[in-house]
PDB file of N, CA, C and O in Angstrom:
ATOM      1  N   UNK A   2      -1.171   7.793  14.932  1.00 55.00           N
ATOM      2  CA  UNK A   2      -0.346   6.832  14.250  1.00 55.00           C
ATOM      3  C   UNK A   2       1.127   7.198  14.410  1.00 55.00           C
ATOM      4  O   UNK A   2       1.545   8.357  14.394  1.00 55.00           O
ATOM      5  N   UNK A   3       2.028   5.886  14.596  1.00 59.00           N
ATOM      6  CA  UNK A   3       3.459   6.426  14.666  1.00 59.00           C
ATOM      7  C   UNK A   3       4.099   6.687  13.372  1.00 59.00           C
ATOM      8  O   UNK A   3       4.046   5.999  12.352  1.00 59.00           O
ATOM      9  N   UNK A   4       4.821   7.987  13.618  1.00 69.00           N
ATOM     10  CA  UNK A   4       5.743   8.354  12.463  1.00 69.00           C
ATOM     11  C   UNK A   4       7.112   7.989  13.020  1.00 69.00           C
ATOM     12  O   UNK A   4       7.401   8.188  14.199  1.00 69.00           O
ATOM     13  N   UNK A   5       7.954   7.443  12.123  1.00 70.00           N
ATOM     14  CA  UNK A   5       9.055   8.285  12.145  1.00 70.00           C
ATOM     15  C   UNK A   5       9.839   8.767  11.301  1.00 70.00           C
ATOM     16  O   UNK A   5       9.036   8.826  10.370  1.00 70.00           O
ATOM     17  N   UNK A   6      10.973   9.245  10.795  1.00 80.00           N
ATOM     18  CA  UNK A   6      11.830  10.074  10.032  1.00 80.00           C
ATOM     19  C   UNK A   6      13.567   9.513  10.285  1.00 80.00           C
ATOM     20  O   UNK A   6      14.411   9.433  11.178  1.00 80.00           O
ATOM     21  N   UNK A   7      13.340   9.166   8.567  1.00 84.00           N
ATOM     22  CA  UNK A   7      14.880   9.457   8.421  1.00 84.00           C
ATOM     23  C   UNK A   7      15.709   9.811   7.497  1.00 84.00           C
ATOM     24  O   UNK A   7      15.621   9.380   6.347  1.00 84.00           O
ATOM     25  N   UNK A   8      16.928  10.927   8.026  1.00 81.00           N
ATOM     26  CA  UNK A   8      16.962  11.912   6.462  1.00 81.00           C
ATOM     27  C   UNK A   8      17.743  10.480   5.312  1.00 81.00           C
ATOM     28  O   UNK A   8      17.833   9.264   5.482  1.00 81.00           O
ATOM     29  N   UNK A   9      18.059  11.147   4.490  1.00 88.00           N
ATOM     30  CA  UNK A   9      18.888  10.418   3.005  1.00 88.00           C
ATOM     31  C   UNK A   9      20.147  11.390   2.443  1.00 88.00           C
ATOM     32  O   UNK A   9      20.517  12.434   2.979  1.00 88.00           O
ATOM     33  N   UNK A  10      20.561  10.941   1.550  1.00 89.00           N
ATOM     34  CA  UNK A  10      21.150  12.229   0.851  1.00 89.00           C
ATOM     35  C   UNK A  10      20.862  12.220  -1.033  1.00 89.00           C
ATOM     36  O   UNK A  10      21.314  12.624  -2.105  1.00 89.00           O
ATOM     37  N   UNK A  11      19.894  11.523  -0.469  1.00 91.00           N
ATOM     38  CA  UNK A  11      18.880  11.309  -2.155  1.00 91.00           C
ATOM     39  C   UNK A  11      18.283  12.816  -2.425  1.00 91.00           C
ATOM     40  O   UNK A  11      17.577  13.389  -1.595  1.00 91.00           O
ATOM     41  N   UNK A  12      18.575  13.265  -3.424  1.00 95.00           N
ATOM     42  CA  UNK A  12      18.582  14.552  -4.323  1.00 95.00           C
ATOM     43  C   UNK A  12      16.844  13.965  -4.618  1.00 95.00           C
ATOM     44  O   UNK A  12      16.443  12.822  -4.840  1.00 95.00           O
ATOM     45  N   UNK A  13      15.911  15.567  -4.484  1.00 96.00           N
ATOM     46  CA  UNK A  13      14.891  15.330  -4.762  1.00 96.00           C
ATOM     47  C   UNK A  13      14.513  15.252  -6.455  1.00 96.00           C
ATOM     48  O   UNK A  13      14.920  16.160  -7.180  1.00 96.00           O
ATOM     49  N   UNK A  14      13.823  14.270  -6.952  1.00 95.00           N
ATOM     50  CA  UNK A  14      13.673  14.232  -8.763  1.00 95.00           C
ATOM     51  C   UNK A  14      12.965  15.046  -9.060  1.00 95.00           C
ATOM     52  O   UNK A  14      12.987  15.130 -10.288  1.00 95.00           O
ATOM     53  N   UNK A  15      11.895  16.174  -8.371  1.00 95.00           N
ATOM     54  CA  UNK A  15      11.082  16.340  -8.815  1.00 95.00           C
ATOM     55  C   UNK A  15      11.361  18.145  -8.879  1.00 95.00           C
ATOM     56  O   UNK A  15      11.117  18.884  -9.833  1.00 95.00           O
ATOM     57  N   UNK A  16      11.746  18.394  -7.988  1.00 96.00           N
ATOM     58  CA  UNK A  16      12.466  19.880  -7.541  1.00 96.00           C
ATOM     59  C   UNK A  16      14.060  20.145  -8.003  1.00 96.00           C
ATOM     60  O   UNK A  16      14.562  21.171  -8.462  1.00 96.00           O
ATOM     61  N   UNK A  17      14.461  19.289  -7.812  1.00 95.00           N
ATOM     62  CA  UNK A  17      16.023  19.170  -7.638  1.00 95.00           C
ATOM     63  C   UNK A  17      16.742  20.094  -6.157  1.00 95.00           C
ATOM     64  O   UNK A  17      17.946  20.321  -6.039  1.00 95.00           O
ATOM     65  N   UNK A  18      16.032  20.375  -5.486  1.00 95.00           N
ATOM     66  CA  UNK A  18      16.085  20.936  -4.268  1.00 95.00           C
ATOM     67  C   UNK A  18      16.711  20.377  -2.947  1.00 95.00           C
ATOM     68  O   UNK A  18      17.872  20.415  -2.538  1.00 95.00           O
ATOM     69  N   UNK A  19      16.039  20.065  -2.630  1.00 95.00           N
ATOM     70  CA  UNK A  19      15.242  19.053  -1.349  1.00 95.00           C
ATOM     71  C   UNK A  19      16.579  17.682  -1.416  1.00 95.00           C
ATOM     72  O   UNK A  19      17.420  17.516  -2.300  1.00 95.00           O
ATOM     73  N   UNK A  20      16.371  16.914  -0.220  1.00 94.00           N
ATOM     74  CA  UNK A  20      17.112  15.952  -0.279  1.00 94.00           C
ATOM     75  C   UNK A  20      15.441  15.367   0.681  1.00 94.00           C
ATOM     76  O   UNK A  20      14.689  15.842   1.532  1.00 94.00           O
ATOM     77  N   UNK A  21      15.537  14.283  -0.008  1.00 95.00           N
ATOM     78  CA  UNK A  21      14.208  13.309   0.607  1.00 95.00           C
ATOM     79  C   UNK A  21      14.428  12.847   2.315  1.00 95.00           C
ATOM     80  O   UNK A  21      15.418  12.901   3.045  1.00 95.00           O
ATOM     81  N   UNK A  22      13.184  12.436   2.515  1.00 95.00           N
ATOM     82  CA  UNK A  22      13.160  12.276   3.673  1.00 95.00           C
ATOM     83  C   UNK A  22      12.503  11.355   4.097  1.00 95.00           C
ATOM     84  O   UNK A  22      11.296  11.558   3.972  1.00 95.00           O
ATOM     85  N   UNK A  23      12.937   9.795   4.851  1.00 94.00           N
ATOM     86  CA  UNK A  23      12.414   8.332   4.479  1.00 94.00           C
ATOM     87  C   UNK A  23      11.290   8.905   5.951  1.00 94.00           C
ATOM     88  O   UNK A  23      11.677   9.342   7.035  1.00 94.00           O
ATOM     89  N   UNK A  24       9.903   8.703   5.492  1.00 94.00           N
ATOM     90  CA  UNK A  24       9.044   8.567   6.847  1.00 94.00           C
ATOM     91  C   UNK A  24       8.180   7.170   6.492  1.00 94.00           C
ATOM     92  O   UNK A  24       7.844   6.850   5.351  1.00 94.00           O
ATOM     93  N   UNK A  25       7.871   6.352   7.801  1.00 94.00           N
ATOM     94  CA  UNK A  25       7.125   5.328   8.115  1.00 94.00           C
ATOM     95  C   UNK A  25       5.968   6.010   8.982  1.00 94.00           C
ATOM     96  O   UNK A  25       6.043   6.852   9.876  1.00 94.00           O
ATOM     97  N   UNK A  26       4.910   5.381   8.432  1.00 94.00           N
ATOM     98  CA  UNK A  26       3.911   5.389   9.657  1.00 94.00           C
ATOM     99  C   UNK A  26       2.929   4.471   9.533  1.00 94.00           C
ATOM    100  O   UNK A  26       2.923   3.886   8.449  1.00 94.00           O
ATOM    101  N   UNK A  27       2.154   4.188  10.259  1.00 94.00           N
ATOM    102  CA  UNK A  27       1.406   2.893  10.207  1.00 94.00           C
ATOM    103  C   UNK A  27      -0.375   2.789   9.818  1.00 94.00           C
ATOM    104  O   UNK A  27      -1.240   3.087  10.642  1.00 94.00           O
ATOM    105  N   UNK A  28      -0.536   2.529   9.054  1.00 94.00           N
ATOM    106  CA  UNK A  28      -1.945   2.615   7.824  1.00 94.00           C
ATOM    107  C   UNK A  28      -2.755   1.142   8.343  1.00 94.00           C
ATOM    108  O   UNK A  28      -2.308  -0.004   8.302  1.00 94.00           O
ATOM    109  N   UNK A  29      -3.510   1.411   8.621  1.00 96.00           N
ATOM    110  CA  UNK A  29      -4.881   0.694   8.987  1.00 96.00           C
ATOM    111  C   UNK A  29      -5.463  -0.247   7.752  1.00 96.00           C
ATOM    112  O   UNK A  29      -6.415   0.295   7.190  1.00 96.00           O
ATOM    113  N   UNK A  30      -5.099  -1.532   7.210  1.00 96.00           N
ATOM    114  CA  UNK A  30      -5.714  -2.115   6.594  1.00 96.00           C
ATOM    115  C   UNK A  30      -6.391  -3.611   7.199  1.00 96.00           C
ATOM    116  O   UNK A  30      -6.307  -4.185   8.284  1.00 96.00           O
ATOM    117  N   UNK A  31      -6.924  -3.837   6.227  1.00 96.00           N
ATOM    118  CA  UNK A  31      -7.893  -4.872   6.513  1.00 96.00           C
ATOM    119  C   UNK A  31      -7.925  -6.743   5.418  1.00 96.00           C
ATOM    120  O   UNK A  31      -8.640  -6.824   4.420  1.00 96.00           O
ATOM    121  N   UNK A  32      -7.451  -7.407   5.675  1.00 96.00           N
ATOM    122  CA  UNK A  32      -7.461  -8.663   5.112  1.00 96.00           C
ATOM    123  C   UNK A  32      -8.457 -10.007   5.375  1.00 96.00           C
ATOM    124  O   UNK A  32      -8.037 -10.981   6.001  1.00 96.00           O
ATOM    125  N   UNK A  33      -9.525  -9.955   4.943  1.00 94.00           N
ATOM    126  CA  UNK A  33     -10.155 -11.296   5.256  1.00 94.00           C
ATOM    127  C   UNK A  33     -11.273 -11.015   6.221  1.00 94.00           C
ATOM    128  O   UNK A  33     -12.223 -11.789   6.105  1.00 94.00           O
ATOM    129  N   UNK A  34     -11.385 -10.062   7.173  1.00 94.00           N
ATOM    130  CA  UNK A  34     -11.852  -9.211   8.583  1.00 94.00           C
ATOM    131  C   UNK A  34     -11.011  -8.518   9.634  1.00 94.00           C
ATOM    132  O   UNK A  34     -11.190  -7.649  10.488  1.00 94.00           O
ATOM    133  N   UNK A  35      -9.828  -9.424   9.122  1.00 94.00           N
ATOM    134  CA  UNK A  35      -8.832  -8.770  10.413  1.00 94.00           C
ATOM    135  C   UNK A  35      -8.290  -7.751  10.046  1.00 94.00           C
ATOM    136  O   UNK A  35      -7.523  -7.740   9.083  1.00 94.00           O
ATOM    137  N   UNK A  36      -8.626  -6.550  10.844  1.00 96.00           N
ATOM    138  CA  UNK A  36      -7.837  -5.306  10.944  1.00 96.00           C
ATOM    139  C   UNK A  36      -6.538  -5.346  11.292  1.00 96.00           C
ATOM    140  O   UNK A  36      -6.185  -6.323  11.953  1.00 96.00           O
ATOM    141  N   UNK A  37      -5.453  -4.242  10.914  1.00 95.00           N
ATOM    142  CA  UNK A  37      -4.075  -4.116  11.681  1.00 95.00           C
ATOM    143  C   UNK A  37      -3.346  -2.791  11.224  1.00 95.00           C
ATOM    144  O   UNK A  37      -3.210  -2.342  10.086  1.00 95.00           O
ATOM    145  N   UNK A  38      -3.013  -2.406  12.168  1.00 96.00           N
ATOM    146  CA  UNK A  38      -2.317  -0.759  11.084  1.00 96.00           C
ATOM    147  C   UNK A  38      -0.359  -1.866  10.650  1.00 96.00           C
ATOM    148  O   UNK A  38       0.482  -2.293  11.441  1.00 96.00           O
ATOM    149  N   UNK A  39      -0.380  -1.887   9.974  1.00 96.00           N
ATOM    150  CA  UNK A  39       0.985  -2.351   9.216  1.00 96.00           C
ATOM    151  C   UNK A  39       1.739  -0.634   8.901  1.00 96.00           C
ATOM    152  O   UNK A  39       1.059   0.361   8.652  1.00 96.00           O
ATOM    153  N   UNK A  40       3.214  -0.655   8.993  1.00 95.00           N
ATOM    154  CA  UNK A  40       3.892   0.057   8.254  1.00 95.00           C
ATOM    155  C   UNK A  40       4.364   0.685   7.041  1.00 95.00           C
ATOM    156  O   UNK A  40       5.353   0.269   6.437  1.00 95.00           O
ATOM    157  N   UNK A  41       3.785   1.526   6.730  1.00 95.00           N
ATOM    158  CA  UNK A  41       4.252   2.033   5.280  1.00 95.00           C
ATOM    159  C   UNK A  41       5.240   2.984   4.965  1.00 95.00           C
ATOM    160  O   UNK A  41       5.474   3.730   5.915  1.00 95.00           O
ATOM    161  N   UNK A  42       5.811   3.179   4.088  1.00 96.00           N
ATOM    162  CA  UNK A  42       7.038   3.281   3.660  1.00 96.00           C
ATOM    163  C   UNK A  42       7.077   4.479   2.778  1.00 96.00           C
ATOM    164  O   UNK A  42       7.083   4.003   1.643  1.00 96.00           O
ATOM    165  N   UNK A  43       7.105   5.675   2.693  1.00 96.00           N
ATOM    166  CA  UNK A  43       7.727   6.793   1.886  1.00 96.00           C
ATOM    167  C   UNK A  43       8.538   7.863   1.773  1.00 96.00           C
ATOM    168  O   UNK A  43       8.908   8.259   2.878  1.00 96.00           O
ATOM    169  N   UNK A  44       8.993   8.537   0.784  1.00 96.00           N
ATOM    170  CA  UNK A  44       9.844   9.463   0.831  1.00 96.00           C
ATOM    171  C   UNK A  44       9.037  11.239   1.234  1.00 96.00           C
ATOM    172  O   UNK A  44       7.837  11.398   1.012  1.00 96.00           O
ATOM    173  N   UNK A  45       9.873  12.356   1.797  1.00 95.00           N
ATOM    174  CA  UNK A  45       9.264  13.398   1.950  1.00 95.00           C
ATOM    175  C   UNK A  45      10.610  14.764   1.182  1.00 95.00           C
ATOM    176  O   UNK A  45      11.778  14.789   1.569  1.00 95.00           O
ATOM    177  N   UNK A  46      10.198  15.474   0.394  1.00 96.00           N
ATOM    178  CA  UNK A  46      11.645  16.343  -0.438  1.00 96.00           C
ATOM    179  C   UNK A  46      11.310  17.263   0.945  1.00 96.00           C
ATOM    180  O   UNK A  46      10.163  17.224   1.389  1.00 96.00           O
ATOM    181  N   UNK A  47      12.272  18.038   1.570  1.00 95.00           N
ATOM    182  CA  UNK A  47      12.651  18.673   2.478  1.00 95.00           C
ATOM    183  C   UNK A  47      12.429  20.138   1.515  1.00 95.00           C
ATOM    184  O   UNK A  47      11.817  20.879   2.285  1.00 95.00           O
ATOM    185  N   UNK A  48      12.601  20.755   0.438  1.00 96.00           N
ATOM    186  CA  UNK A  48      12.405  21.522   0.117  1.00 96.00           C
ATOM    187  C   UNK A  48      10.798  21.850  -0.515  1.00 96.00           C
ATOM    188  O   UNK A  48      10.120  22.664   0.112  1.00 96.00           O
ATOM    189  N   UNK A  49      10.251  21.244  -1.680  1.00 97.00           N
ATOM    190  CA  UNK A  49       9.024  21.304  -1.969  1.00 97.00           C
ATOM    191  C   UNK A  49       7.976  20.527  -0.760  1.00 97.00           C
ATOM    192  O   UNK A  49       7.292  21.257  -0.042  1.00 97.00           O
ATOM    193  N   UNK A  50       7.924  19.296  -0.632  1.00 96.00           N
ATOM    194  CA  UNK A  50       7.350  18.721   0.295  1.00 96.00           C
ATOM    195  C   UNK A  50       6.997  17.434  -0.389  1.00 96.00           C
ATOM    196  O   UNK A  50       6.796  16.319   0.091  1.00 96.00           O
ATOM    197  N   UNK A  51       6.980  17.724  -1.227  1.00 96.00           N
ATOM    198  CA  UNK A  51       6.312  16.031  -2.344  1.00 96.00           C
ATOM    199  C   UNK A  51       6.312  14.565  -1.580  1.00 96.00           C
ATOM    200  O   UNK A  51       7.284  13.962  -1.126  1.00 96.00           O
ATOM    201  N   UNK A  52       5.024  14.206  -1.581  1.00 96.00           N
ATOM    202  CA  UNK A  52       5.827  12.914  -0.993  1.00 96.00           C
ATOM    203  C   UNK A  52       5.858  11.727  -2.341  1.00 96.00           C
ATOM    204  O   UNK A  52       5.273  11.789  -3.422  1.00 96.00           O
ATOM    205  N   UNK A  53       6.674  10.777  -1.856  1.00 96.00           N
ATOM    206  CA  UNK A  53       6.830   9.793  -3.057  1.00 96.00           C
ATOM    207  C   UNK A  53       7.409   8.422  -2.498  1.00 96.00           C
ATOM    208  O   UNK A  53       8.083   8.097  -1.520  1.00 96.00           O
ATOM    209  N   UNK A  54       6.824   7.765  -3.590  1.00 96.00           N
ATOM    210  CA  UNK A  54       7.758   6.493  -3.213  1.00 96.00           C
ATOM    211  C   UNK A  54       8.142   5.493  -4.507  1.00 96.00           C
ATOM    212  O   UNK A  54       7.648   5.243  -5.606  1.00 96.00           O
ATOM    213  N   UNK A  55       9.148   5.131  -3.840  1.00 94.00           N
ATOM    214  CA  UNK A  55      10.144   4.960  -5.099  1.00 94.00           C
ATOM    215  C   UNK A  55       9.787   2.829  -5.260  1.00 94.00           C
ATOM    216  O   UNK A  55       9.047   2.061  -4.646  1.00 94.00           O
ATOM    217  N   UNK A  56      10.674   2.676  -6.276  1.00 96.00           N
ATOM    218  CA  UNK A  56      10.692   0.750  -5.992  1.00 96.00           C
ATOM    219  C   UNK A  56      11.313   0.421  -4.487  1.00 96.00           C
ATOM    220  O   UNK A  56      10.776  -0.595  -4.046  1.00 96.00           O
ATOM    221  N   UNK A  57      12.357   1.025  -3.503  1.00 94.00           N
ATOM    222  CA  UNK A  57      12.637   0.441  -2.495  1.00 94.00           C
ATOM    223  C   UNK A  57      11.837   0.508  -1.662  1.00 94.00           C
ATOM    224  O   UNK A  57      11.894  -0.373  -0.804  1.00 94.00           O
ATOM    225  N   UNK A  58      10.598   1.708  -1.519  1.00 96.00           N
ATOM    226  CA  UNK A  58       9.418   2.164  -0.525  1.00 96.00           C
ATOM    227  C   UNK A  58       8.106   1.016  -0.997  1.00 96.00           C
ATOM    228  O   UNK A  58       7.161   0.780  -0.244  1.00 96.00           O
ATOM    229  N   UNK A  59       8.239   0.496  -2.122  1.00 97.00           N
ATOM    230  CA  UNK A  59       7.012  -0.238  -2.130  1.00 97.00           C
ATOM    231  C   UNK A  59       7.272  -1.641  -2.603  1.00 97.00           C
ATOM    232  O   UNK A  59       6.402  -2.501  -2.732  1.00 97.00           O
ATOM    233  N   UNK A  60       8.718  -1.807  -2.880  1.00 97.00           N
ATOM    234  CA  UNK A  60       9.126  -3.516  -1.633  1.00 97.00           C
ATOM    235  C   UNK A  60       8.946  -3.869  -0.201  1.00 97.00           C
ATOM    236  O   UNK A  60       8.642  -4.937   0.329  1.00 97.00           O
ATOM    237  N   UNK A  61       9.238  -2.580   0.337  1.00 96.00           N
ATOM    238  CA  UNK A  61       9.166  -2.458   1.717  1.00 96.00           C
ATOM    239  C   UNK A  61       7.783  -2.964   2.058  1.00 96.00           C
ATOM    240  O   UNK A  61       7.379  -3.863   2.795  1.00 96.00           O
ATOM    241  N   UNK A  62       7.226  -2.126   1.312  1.00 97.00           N
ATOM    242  CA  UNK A  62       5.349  -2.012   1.862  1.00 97.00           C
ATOM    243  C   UNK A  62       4.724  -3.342   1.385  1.00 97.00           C
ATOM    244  O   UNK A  62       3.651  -3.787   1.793  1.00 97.00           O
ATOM    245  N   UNK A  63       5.313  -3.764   0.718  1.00 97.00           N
ATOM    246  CA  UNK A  63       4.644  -5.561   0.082  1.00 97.00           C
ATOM    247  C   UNK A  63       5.316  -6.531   0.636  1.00 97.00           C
ATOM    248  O   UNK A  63       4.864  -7.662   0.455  1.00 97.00           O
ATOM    249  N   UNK A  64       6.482  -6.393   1.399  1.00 97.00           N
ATOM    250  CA  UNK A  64       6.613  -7.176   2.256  1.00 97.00           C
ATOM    251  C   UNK A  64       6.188  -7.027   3.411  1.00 97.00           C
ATOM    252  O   UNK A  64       6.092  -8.137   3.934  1.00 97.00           O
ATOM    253  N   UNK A  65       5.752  -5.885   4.372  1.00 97.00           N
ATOM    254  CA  UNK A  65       4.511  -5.519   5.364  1.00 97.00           C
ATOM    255  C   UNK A  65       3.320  -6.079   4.777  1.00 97.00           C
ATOM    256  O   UNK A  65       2.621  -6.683   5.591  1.00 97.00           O
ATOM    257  N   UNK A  66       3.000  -6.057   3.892  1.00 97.00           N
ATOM    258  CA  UNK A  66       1.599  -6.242   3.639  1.00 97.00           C
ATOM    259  C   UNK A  66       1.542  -7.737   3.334  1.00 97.00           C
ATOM    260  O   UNK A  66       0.642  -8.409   3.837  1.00 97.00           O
ATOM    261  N   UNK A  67       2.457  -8.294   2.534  1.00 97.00           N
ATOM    262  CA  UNK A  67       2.839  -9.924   2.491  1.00 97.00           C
ATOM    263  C   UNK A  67       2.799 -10.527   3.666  1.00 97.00           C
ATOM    264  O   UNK A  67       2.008 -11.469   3.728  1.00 97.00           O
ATOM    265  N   UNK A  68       3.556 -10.216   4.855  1.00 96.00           N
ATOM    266  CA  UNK A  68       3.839 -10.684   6.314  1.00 96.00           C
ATOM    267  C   UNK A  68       2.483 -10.399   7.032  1.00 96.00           C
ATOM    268  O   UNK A  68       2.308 -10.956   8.116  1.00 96.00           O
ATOM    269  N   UNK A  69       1.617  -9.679   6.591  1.00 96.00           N
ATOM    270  CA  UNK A  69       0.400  -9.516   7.720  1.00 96.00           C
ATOM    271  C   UNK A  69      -0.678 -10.700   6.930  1.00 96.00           C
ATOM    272  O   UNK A  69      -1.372 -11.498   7.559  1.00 96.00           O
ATOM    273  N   UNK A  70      -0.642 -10.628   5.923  1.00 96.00           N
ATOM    274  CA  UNK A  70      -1.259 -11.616   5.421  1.00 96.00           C
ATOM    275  C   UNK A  70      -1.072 -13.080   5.253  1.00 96.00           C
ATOM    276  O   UNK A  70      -1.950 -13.896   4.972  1.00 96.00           O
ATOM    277  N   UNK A  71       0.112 -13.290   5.451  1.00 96.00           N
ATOM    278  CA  UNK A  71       0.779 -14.515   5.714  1.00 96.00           C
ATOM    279  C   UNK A  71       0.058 -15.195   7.683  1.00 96.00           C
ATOM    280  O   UNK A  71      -0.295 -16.310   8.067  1.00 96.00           O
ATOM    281  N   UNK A  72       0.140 -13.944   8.335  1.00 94.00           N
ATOM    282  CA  UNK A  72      -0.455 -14.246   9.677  1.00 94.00           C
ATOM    283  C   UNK A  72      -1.425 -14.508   9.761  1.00 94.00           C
ATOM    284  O   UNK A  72      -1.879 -15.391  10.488  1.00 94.00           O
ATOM    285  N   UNK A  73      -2.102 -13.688   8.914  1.00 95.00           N
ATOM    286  CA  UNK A  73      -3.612 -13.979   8.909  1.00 95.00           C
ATOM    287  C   UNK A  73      -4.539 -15.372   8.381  1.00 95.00           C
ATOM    288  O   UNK A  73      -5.625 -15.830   8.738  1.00 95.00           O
ATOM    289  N   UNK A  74      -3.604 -15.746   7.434  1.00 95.00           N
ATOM    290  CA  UNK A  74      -3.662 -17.033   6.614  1.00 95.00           C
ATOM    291  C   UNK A  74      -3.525 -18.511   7.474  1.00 95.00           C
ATOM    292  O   UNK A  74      -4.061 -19.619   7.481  1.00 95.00           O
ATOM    293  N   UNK A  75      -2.377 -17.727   8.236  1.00 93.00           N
ATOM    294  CA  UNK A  75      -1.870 -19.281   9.365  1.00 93.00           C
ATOM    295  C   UNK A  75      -2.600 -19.058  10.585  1.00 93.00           C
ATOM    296  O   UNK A  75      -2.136 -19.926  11.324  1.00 93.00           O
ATOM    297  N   UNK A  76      -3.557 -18.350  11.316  1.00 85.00           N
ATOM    298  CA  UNK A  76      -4.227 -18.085  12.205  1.00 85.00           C
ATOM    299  C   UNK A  76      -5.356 -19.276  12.052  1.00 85.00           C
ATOM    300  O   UNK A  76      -6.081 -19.313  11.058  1.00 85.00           O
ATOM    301  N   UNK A  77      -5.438 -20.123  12.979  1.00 78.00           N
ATOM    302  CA  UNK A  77      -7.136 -21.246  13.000  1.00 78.00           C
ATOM    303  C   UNK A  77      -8.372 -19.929  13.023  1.00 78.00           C
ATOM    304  O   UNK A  77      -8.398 -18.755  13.393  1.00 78.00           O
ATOM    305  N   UNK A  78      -9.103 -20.672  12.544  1.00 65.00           N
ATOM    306  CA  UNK A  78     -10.469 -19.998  11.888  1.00 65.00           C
ATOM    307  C   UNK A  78     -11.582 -21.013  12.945  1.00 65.00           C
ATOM    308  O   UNK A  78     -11.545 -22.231  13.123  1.00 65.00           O
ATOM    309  N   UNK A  79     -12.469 -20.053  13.485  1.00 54.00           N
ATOM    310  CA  UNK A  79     -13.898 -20.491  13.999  1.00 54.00           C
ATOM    311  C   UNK A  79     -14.314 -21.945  13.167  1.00 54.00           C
ATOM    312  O   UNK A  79     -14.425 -23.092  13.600  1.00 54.00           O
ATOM    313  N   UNK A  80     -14.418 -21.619  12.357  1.00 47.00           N
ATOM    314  CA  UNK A  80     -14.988 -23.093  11.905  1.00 47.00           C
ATOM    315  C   UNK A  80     -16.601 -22.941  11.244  1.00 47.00           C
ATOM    316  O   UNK A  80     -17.266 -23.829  10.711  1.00 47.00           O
ATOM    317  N   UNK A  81     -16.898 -21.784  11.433  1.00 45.00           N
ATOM    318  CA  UNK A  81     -18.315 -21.610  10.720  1.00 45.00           C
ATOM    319  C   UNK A  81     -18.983 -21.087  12.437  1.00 45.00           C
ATOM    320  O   UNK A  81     -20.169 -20.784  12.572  1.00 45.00           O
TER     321      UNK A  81
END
């Protein structure tokens, strides 16, 4: 699965350490039958490791997950 990484200068909440670290990678779900790995969205603290995600990481991810389902919805169907 693809990752990628990008730093922040968001102070970790949980350590106070760490400055977070935005990673995407792409998660395998399933709507209706149709498979698709969609993008997901979280933070990583550079010092403890925690991962997390905040309200901007799981707008992100509901609008991935909104948009795959929206495709899936407007796609013609067999018909039985």
């Amino acid at each position: 699965m693809k990752e990628t990484r990008t730093p922040t200068d968001i102070r970790c909440p949980i350590c106070g350490e760490g400055t977070l670290v935005v990673h995407v990678e792409e998660n395998l779900v399933e709507y209706r039958g149709v498979s698709r790995a969609i993008p997901c969205q979280y933070k990583v603290c550079t010092a403890c490791g925690s991962e997390q995600a905040d309200a901007e990481d799981m707008r992100v991810n509901k609008q991935a997950m909104l948009a795959f389902r929206k495709e899936v919805d407007a796609s013609p169907t067999d018909g039985g």
